mmCIF file of C-alpha atoms and ligand atoms in Angstrom:
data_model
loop_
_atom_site.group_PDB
_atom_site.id
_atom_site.type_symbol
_atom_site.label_atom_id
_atom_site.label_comp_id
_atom_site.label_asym_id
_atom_site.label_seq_id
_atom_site.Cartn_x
_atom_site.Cartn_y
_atom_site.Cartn_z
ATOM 1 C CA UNK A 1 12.487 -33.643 -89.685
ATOM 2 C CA UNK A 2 14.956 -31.998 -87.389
ATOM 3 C CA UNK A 3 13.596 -30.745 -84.410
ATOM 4 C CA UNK A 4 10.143 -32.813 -84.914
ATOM 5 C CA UNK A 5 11.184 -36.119 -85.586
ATOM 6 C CA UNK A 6 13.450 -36.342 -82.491
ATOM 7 C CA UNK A 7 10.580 -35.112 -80.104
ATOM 8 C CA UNK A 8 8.073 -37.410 -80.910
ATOM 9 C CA UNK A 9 10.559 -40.738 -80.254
ATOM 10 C CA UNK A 10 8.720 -43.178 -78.781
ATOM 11 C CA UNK A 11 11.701 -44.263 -76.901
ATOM 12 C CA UNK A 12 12.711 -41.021 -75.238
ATOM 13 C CA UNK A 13 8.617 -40.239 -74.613
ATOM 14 C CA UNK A 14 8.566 -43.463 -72.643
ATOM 15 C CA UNK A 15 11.589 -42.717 -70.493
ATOM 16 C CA UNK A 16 10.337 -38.793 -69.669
ATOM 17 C CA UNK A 17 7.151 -40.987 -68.467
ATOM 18 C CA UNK A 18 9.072 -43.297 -66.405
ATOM 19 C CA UNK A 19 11.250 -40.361 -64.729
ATOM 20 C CA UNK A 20 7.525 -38.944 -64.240
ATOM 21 C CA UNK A 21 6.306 -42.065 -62.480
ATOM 22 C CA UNK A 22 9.642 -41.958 -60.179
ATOM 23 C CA UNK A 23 9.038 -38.739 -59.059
ATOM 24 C CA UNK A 24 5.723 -38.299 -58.626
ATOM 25 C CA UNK A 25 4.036 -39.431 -54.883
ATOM 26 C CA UNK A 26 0.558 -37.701 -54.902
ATOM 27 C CA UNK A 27 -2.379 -36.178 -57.040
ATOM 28 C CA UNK A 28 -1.691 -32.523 -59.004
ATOM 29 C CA UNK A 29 -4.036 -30.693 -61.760
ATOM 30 C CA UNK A 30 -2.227 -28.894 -64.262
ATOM 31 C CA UNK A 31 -3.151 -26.606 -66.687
ATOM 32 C CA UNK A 32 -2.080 -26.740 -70.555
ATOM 33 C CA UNK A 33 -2.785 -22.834 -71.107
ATOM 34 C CA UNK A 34 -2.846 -23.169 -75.337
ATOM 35 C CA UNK A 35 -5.546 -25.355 -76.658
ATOM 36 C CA UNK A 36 -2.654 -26.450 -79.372
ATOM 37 C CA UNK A 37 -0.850 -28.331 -76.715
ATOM 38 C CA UNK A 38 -4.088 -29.915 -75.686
ATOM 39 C CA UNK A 39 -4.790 -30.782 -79.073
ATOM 40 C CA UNK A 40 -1.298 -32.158 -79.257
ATOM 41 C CA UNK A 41 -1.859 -34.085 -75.605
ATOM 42 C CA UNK A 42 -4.888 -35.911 -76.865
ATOM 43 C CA UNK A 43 -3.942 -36.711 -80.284
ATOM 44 C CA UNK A 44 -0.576 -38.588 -79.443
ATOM 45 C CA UNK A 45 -2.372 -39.943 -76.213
ATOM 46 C CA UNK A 46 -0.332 -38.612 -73.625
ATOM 47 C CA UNK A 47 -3.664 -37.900 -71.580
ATOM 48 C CA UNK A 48 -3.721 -41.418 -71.199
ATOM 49 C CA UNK A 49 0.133 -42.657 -71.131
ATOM 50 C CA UNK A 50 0.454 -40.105 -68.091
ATOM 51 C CA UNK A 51 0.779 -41.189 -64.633
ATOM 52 C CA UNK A 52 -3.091 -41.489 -62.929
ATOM 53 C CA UNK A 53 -2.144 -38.696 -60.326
ATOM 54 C CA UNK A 54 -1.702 -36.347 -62.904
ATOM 55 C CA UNK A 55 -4.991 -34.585 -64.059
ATOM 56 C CA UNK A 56 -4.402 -31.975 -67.283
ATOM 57 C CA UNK A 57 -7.241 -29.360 -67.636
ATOM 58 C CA UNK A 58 -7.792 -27.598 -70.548
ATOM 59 C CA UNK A 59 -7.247 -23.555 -70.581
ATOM 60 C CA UNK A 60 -8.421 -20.535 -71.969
ATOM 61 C CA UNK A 61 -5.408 -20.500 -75.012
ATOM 62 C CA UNK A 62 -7.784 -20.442 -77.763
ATOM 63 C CA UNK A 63 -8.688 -17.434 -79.467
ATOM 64 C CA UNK A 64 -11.233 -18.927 -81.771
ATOM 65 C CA UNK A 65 -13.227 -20.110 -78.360
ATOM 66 C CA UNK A 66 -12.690 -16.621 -76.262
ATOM 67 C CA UNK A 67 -13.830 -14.352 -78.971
ATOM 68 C CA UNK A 68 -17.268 -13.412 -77.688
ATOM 69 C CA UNK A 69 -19.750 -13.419 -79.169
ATOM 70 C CA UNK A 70 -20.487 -9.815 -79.318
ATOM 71 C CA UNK A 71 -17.373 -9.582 -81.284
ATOM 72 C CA UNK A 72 -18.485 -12.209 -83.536
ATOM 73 C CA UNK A 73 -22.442 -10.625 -83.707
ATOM 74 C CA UNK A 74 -20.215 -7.075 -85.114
ATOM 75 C CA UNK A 75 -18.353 -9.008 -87.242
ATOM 76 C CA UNK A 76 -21.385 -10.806 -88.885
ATOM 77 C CA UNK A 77 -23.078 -6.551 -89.401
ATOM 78 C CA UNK A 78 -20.637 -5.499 -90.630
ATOM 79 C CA UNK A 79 -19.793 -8.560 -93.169
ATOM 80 C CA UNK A 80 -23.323 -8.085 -94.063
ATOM 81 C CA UNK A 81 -22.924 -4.386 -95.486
ATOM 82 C CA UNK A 82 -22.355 -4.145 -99.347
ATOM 83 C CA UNK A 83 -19.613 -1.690 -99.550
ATOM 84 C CA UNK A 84 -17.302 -4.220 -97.048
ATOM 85 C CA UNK A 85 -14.894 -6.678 -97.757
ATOM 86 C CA UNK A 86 -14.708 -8.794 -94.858
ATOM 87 C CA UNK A 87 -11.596 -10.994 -94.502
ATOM 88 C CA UNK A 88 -11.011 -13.078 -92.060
ATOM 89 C CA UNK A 89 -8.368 -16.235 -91.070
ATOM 90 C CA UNK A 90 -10.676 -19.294 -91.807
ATOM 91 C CA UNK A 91 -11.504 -20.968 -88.806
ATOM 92 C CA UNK A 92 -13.789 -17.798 -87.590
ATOM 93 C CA UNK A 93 -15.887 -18.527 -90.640
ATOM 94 C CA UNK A 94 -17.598 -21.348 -88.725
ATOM 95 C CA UNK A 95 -17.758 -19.917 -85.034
ATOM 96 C CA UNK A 96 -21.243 -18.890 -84.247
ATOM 97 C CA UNK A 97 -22.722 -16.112 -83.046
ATOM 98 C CA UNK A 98 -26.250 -15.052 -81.852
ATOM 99 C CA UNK A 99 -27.956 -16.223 -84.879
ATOM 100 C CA UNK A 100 -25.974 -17.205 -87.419
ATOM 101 C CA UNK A 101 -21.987 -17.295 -88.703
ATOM 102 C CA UNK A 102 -19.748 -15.578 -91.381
ATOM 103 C CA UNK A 103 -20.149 -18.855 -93.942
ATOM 104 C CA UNK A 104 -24.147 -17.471 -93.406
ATOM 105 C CA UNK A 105 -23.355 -13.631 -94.384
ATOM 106 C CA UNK A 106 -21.641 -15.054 -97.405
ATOM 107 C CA UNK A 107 -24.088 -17.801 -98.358
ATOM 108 C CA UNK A 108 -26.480 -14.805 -98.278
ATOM 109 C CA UNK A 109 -24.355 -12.487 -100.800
ATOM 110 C CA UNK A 110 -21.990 -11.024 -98.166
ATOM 111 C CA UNK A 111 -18.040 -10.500 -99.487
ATOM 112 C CA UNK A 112 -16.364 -12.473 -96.729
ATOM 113 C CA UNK A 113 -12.864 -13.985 -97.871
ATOM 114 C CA UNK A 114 -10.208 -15.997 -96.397
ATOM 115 C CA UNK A 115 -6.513 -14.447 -96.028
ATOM 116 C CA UNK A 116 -3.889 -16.208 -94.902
ATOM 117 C CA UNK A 117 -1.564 -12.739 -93.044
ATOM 118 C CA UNK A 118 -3.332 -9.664 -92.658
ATOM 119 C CA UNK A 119 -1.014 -8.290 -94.729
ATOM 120 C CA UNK A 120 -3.345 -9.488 -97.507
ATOM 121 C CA UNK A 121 -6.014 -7.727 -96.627
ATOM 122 C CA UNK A 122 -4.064 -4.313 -96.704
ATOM 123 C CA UNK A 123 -3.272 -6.038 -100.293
ATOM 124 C CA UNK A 124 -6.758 -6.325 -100.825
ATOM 125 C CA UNK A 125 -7.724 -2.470 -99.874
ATOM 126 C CA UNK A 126 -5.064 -0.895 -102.441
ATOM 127 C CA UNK A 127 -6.791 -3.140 -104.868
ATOM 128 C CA UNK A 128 -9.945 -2.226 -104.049
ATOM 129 C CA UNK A 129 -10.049 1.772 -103.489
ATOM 130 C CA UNK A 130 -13.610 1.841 -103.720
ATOM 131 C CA UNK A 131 -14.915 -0.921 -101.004
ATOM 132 C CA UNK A 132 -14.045 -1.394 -97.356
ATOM 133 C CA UNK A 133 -11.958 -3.716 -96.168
ATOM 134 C CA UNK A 134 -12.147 -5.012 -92.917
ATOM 135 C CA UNK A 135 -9.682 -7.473 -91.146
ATOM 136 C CA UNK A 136 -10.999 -9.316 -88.186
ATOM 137 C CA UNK A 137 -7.869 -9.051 -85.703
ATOM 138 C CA UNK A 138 -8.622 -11.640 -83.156
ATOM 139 C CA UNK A 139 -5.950 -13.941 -81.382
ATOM 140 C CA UNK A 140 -3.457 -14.089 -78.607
ATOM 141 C CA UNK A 141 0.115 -12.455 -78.266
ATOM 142 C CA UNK A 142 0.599 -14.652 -81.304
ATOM 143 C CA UNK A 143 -0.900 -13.118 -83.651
ATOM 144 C CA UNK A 144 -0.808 -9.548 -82.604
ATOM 145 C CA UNK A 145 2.821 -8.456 -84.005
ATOM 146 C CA UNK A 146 1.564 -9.340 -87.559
ATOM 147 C CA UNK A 147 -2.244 -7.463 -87.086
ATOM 148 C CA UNK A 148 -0.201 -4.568 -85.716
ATOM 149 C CA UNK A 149 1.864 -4.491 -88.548
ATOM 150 C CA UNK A 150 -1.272 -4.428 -91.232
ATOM 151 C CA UNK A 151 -2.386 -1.062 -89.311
ATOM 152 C CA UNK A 152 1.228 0.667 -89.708
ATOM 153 C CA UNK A 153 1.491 -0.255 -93.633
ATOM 154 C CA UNK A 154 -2.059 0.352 -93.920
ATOM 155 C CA UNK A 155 -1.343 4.131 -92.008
ATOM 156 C CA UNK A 156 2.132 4.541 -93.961
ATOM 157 C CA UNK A 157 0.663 4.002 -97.272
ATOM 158 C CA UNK A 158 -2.676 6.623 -96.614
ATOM 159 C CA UNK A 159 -5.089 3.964 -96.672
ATOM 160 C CA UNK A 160 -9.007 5.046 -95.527
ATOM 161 C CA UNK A 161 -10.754 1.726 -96.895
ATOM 162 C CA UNK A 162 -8.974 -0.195 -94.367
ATOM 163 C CA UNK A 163 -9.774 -0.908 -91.004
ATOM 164 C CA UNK A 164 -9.201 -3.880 -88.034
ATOM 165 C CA UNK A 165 -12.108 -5.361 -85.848
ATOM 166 C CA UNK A 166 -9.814 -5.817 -83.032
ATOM 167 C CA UNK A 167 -10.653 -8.432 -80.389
ATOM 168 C CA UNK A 168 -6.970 -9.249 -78.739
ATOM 169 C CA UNK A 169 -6.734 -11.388 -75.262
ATOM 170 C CA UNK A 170 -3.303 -11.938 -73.516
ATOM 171 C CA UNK A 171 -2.226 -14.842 -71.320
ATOM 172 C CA UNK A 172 -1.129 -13.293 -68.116
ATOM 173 C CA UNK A 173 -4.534 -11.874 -66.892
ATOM 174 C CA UNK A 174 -5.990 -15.056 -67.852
ATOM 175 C CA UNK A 175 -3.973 -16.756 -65.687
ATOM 176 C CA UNK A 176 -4.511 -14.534 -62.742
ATOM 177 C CA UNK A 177 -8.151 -14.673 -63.220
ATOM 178 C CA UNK A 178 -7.961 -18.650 -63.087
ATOM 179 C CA UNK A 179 -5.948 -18.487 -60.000
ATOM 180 C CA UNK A 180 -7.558 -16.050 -58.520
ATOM 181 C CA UNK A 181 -11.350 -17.625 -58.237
ATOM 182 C CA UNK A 182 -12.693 -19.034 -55.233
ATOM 183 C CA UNK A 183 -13.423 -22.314 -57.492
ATOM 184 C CA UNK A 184 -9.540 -23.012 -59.363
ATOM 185 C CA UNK A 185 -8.139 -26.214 -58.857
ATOM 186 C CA UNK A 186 -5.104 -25.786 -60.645
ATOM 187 C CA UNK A 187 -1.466 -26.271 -58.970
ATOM 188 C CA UNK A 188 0.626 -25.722 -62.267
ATOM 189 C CA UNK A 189 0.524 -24.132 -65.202
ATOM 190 C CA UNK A 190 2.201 -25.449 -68.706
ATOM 191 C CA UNK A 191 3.143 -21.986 -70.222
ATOM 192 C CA UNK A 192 2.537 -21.292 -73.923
ATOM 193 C CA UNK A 193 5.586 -21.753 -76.124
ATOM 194 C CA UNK A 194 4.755 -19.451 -79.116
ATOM 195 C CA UNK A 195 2.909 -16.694 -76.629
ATOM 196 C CA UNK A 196 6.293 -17.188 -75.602
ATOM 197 C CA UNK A 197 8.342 -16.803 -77.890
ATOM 198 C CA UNK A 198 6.732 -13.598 -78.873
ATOM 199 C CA UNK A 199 6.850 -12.228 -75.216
ATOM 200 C CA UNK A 200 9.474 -14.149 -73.590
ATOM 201 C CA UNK A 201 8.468 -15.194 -69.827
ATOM 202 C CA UNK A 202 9.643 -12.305 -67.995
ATOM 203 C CA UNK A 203 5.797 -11.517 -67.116
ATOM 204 C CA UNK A 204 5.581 -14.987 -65.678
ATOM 205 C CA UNK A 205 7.398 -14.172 -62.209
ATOM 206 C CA UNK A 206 5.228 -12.233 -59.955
ATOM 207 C CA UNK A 207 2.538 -14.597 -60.828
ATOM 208 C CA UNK A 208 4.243 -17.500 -59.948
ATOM 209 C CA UNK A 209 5.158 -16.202 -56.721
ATOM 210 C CA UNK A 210 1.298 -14.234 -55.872
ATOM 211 C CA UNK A 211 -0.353 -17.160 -56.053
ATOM 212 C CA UNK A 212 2.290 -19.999 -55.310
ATOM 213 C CA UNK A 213 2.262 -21.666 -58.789
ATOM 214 C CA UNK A 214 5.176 -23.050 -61.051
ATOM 215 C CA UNK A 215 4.695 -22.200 -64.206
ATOM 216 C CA UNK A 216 6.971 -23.884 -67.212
ATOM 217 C CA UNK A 217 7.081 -22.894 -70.741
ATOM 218 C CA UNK A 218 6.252 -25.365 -72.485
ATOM 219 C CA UNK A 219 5.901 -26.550 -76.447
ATOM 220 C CA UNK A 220 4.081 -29.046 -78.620
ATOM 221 C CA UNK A 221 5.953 -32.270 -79.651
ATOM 222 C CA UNK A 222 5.074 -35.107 -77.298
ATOM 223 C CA UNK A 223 8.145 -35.241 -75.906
ATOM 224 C CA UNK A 224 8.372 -30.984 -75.344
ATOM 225 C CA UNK A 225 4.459 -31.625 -73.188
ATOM 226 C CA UNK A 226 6.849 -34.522 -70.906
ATOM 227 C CA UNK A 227 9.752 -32.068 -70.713
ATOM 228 C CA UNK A 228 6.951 -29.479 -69.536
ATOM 229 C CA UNK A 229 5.228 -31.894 -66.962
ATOM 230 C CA UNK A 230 7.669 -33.067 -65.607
ATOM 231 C CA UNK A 231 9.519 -30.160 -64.706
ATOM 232 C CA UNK A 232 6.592 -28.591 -63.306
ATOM 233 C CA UNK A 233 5.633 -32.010 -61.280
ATOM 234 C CA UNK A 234 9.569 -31.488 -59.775
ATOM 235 C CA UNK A 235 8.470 -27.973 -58.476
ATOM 236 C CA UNK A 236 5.292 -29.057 -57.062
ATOM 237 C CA UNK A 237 6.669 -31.925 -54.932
ATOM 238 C CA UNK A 238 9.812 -29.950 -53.820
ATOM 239 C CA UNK A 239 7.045 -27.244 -52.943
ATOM 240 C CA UNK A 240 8.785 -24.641 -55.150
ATOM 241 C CA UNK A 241 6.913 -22.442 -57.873
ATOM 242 C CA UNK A 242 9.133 -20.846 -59.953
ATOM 243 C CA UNK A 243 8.883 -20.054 -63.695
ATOM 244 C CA UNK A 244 10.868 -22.861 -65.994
ATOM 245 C CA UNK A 245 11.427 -23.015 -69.758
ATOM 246 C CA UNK A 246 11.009 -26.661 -71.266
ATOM 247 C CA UNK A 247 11.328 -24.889 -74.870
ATOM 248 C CA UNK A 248 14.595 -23.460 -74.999
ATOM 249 C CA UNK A 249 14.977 -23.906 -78.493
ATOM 250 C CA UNK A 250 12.440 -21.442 -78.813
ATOM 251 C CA UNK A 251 11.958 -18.939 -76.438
ATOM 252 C CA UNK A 252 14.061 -16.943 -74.368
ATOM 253 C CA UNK A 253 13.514 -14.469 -71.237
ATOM 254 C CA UNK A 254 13.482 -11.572 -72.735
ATOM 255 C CA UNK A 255 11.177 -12.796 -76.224
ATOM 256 C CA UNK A 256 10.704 -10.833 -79.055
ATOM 257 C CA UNK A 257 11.886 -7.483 -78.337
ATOM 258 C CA UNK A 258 10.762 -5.470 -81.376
ATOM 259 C CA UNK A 259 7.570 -7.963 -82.049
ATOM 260 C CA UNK A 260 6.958 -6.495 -78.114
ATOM 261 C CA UNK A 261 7.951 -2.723 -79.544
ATOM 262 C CA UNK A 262 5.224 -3.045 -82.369
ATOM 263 C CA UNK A 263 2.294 -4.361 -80.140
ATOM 264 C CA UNK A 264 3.393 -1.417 -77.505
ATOM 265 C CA UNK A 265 2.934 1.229 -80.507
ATOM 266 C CA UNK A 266 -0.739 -0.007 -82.149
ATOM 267 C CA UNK A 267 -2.420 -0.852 -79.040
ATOM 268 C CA UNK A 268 -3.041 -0.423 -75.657
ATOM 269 C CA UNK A 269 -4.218 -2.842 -72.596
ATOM 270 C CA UNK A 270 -8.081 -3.003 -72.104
ATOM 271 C CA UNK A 271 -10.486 -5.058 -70.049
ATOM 272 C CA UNK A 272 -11.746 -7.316 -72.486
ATOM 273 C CA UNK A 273 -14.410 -10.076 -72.428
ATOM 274 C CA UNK A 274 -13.561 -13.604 -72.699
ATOM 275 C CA UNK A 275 -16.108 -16.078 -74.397
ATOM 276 C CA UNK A 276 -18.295 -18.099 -71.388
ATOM 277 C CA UNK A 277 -15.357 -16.174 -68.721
ATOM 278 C CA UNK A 278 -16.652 -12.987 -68.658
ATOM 279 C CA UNK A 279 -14.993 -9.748 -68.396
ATOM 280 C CA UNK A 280 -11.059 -9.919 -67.459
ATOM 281 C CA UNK A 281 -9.418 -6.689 -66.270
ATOM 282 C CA UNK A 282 -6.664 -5.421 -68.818
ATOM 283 C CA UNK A 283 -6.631 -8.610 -70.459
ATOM 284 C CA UNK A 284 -6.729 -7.274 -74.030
ATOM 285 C CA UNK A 285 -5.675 -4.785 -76.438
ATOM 286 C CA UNK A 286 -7.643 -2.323 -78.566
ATOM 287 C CA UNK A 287 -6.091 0.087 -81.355
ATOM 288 C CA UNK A 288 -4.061 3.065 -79.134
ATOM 289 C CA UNK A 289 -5.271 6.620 -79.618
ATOM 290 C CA UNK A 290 -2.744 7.432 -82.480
ATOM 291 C CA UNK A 291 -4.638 4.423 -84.579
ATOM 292 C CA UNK A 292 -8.278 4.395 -83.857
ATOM 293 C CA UNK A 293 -9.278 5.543 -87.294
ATOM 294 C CA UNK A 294 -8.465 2.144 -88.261
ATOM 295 C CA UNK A 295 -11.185 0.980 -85.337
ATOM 296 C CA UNK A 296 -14.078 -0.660 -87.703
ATOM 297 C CA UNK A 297 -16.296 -0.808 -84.748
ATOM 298 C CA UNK A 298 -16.266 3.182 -84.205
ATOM 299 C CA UNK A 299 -16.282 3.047 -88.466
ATOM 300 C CA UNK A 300 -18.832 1.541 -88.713
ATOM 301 C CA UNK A 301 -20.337 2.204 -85.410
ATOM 302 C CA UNK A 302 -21.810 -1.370 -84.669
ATOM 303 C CA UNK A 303 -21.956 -1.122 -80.674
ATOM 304 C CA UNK A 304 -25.761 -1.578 -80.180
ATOM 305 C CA UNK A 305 -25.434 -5.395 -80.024
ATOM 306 C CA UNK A 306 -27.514 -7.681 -77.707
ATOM 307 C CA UNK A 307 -25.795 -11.181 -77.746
ATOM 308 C CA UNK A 308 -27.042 -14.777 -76.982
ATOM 309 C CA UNK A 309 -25.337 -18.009 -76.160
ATOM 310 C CA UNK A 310 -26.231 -21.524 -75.920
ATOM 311 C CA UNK A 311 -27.761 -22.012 -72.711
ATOM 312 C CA UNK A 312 -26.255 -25.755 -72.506
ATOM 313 C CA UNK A 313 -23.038 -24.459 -73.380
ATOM 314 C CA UNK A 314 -20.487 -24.957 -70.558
ATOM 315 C CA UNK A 315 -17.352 -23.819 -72.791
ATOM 316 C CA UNK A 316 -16.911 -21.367 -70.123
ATOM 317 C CA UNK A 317 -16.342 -23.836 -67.536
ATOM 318 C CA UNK A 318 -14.185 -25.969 -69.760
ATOM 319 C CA UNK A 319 -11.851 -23.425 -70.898
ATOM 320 C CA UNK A 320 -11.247 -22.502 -66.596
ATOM 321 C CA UNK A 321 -10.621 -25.926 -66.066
ATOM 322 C CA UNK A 322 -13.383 -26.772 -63.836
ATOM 323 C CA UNK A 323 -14.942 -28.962 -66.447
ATOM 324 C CA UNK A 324 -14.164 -31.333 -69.030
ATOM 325 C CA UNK A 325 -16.195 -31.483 -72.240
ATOM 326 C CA UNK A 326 -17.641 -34.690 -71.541
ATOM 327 C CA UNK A 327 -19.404 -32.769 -68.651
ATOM 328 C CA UNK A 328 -21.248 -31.261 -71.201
ATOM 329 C CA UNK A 329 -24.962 -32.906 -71.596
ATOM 330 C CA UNK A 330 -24.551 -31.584 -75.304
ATOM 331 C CA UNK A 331 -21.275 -32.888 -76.122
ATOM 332 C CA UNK A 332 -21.621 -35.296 -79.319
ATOM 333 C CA UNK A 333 -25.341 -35.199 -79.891
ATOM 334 C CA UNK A 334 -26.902 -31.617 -79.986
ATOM 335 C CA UNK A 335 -23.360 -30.336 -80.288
ATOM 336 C CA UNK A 336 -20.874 -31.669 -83.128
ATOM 337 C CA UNK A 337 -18.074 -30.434 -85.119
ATOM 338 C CA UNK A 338 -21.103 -30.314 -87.635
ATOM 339 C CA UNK A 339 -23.001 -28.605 -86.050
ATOM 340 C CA UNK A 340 -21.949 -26.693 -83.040
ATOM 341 C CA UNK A 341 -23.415 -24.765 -80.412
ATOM 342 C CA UNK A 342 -20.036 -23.396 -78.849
ATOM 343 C CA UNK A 343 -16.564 -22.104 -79.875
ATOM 344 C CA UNK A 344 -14.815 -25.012 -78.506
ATOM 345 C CA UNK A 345 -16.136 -27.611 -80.479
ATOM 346 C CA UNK A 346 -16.212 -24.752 -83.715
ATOM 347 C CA UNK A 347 -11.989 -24.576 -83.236
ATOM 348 C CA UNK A 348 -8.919 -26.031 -84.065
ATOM 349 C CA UNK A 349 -7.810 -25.715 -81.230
ATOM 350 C CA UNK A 350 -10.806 -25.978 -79.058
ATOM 351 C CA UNK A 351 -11.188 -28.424 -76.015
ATOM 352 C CA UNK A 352 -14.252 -29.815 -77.207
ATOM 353 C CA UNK A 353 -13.047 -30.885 -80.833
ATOM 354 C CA UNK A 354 -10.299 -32.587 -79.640
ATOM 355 C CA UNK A 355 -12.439 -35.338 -77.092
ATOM 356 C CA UNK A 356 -14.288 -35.425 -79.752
ATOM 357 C CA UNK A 357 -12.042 -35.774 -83.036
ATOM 358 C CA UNK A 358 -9.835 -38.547 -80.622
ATOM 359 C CA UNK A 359 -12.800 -40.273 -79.256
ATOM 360 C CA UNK A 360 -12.533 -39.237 -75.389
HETATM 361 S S1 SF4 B 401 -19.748 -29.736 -76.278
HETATM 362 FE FE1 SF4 B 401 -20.555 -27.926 -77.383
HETATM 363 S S2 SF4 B 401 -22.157 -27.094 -76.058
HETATM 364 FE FE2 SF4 B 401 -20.878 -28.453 -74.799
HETATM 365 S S3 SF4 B 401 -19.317 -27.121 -73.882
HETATM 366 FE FE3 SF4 B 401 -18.443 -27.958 -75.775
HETATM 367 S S4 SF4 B 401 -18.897 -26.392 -77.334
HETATM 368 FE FE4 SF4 B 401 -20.259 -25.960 -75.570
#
């Protein structure tokens, strides 16, 4: 397939290795920000093709595993009401929260579906005039454009049965945060490609030059991770840290302009709380003034919430980069794709699945 095929040759892998090995001459730890490219890292084995100076941590680029779970206890009340249609992308059904998850609420009668855009679920609430629909809008710079949209069609076409449970992170903070405590060990960071490509890397500069880190956008073939490595490997040992794209077929400075013009009209920057992280100044959006009668928390008013979290869970830890999931005395025995105790073994994208789905 054009544009796959050609980036996951073994033959061109191998020699972006062996240009690695030449130029590498001492230890680095770099962070993969999107738990898609460590999915991809540890699936085609490049965690263990790399050269033994190189340590990859795993980041925060997961929205299934930063959700808190607060967000997911509100989500779970107000699935559980009878005049709401919950709807949801699929992989939240199985994140849990204080007691339970959103496969529970519906084993137990609750309307929770499955949509694929949120678009559907505006679908869903002209079909429906007499229910609620609620959309959970969780998810990165990725996903925003599209959850932004369902509120303007939902607000052009008069719509009062639909509403968004917003819980939106962006990358940026993130990153600051991470570089910014007393315990980071990372020297590099591997950029997101599709954050990216949504919101170009013009944010990425100050960063980079505050705290003295290259940062390379990066993508998700084995050969695009190499690209992405080794470029920010040539920074480190030159002692440079500027931002570098790796995934120029994709993403550009500037990004998406008017996916960047819709986000800047629904919704505004917030501190938000990050899963096991904690709270992250303006590292999240909510619904902007102009749109908060699509807010199904103030609907529904839901804010009296007291949540609790595995107390072996060390997702927190992982998704800084401090740990690895293996650190985790839970990891493959009380905690399982089965059955799990945190996000990151719950995802698809989550640190923990992957060691364990490849056998780390
Ligand atoms: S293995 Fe399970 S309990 Fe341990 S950090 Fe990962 S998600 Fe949390």
């Amino acid at each position: 397939m054009k544009y796959v095929s050609e980036f996951r040759d073994p033959l061109v892998v191998e020699r972006g290795l062996e240009a690695l090995r030449q130029t590498i001459t001492r230890p680095w730890v770099l962070m993969e920000i999107c738990g898609g490219q460590t999915h991809a890292i540890v699936r085609s084995g490049l965690d263990q093709l790399l050269p033994p100076e190189i340590e990859l941590v795993h980041g925060p680029g997961c929205p299934v595993c930063v959700t808190p779970v607060e967000q997911i206890d509100k989500a779970l009340a107000i699935a559980s009401r009878p005049e709401v249609i919950f709807t949801s992308y699929g992989d939240m059904l199985r994140v849990p929260g204080s007691q339970r998850d959103l496969f529970s609420v519906r084993a137990a009668g609750g309307d929770v579906r499955v949509v694929y855009s949120p678009l559907d679920a505006v679908r869903l609430a002209e079909a429906h005039p007499d229910r609620q629909v609620v959309f959970f809008a969780i998810g990165f710079e990725t996903t925003a454009p599209a959850n932004a949209m369902s509120v303007l069609q939902a607000h052009a076409k008069g719509l009062k049965n639909f509403s968004v449970l917003v819980s939106h992170v962006r990358v940026p903070p993130a990153m600051c945060a991470i570089l910014g405590s007393p315990k980071n060990r990372v020297q590099g960071f591997l950029a997101a490609g599709h954050v990216c490509a949504v919101m170009g890397h013009w944010e990425y500069p100050p960063i980079a030059e505050t705290f003295h880190v290259p940062i390379v956008v990066t993508g998700f073939e084995p050969l695009d991770i190499i690209q992405g490595i080794l470029a920010t490997v040539r920074q480190l040992e030159r002692g440079e840290h500027t931002v570098g794209n790796a995934y120029k077929r994709a993403v550009t400075e500037e990004g998406n302009r008017p996916a960047q013009a819709i986000i800047q009209r629904v919704f505004e920057e917030v501190d938000r709380k990050w899963r096991g992280i904690g709270m992250i100044p303006m590292s999240g959006w909510a619904l902007a003034e102009e749109f908060v009668a699509f807010d199904a928390e103030l609907r529904f008013k839901v804010e009296h919430i007291a949540p609790q979290e595995s107390s072996l869970c060390i997702a927190g830890q992982i998704l800084q980069g401090m740990k690895k999931p293996h650190d985790c005395t839970a990891f493959g025995s009380e905690c399982t794709p089965e059955h799990p105790l945190g996000a990151t073994m719950v995802s698809a994208e989550g640190a923990c699945a992957a060691y364990y789905r490849y056998g780390r």
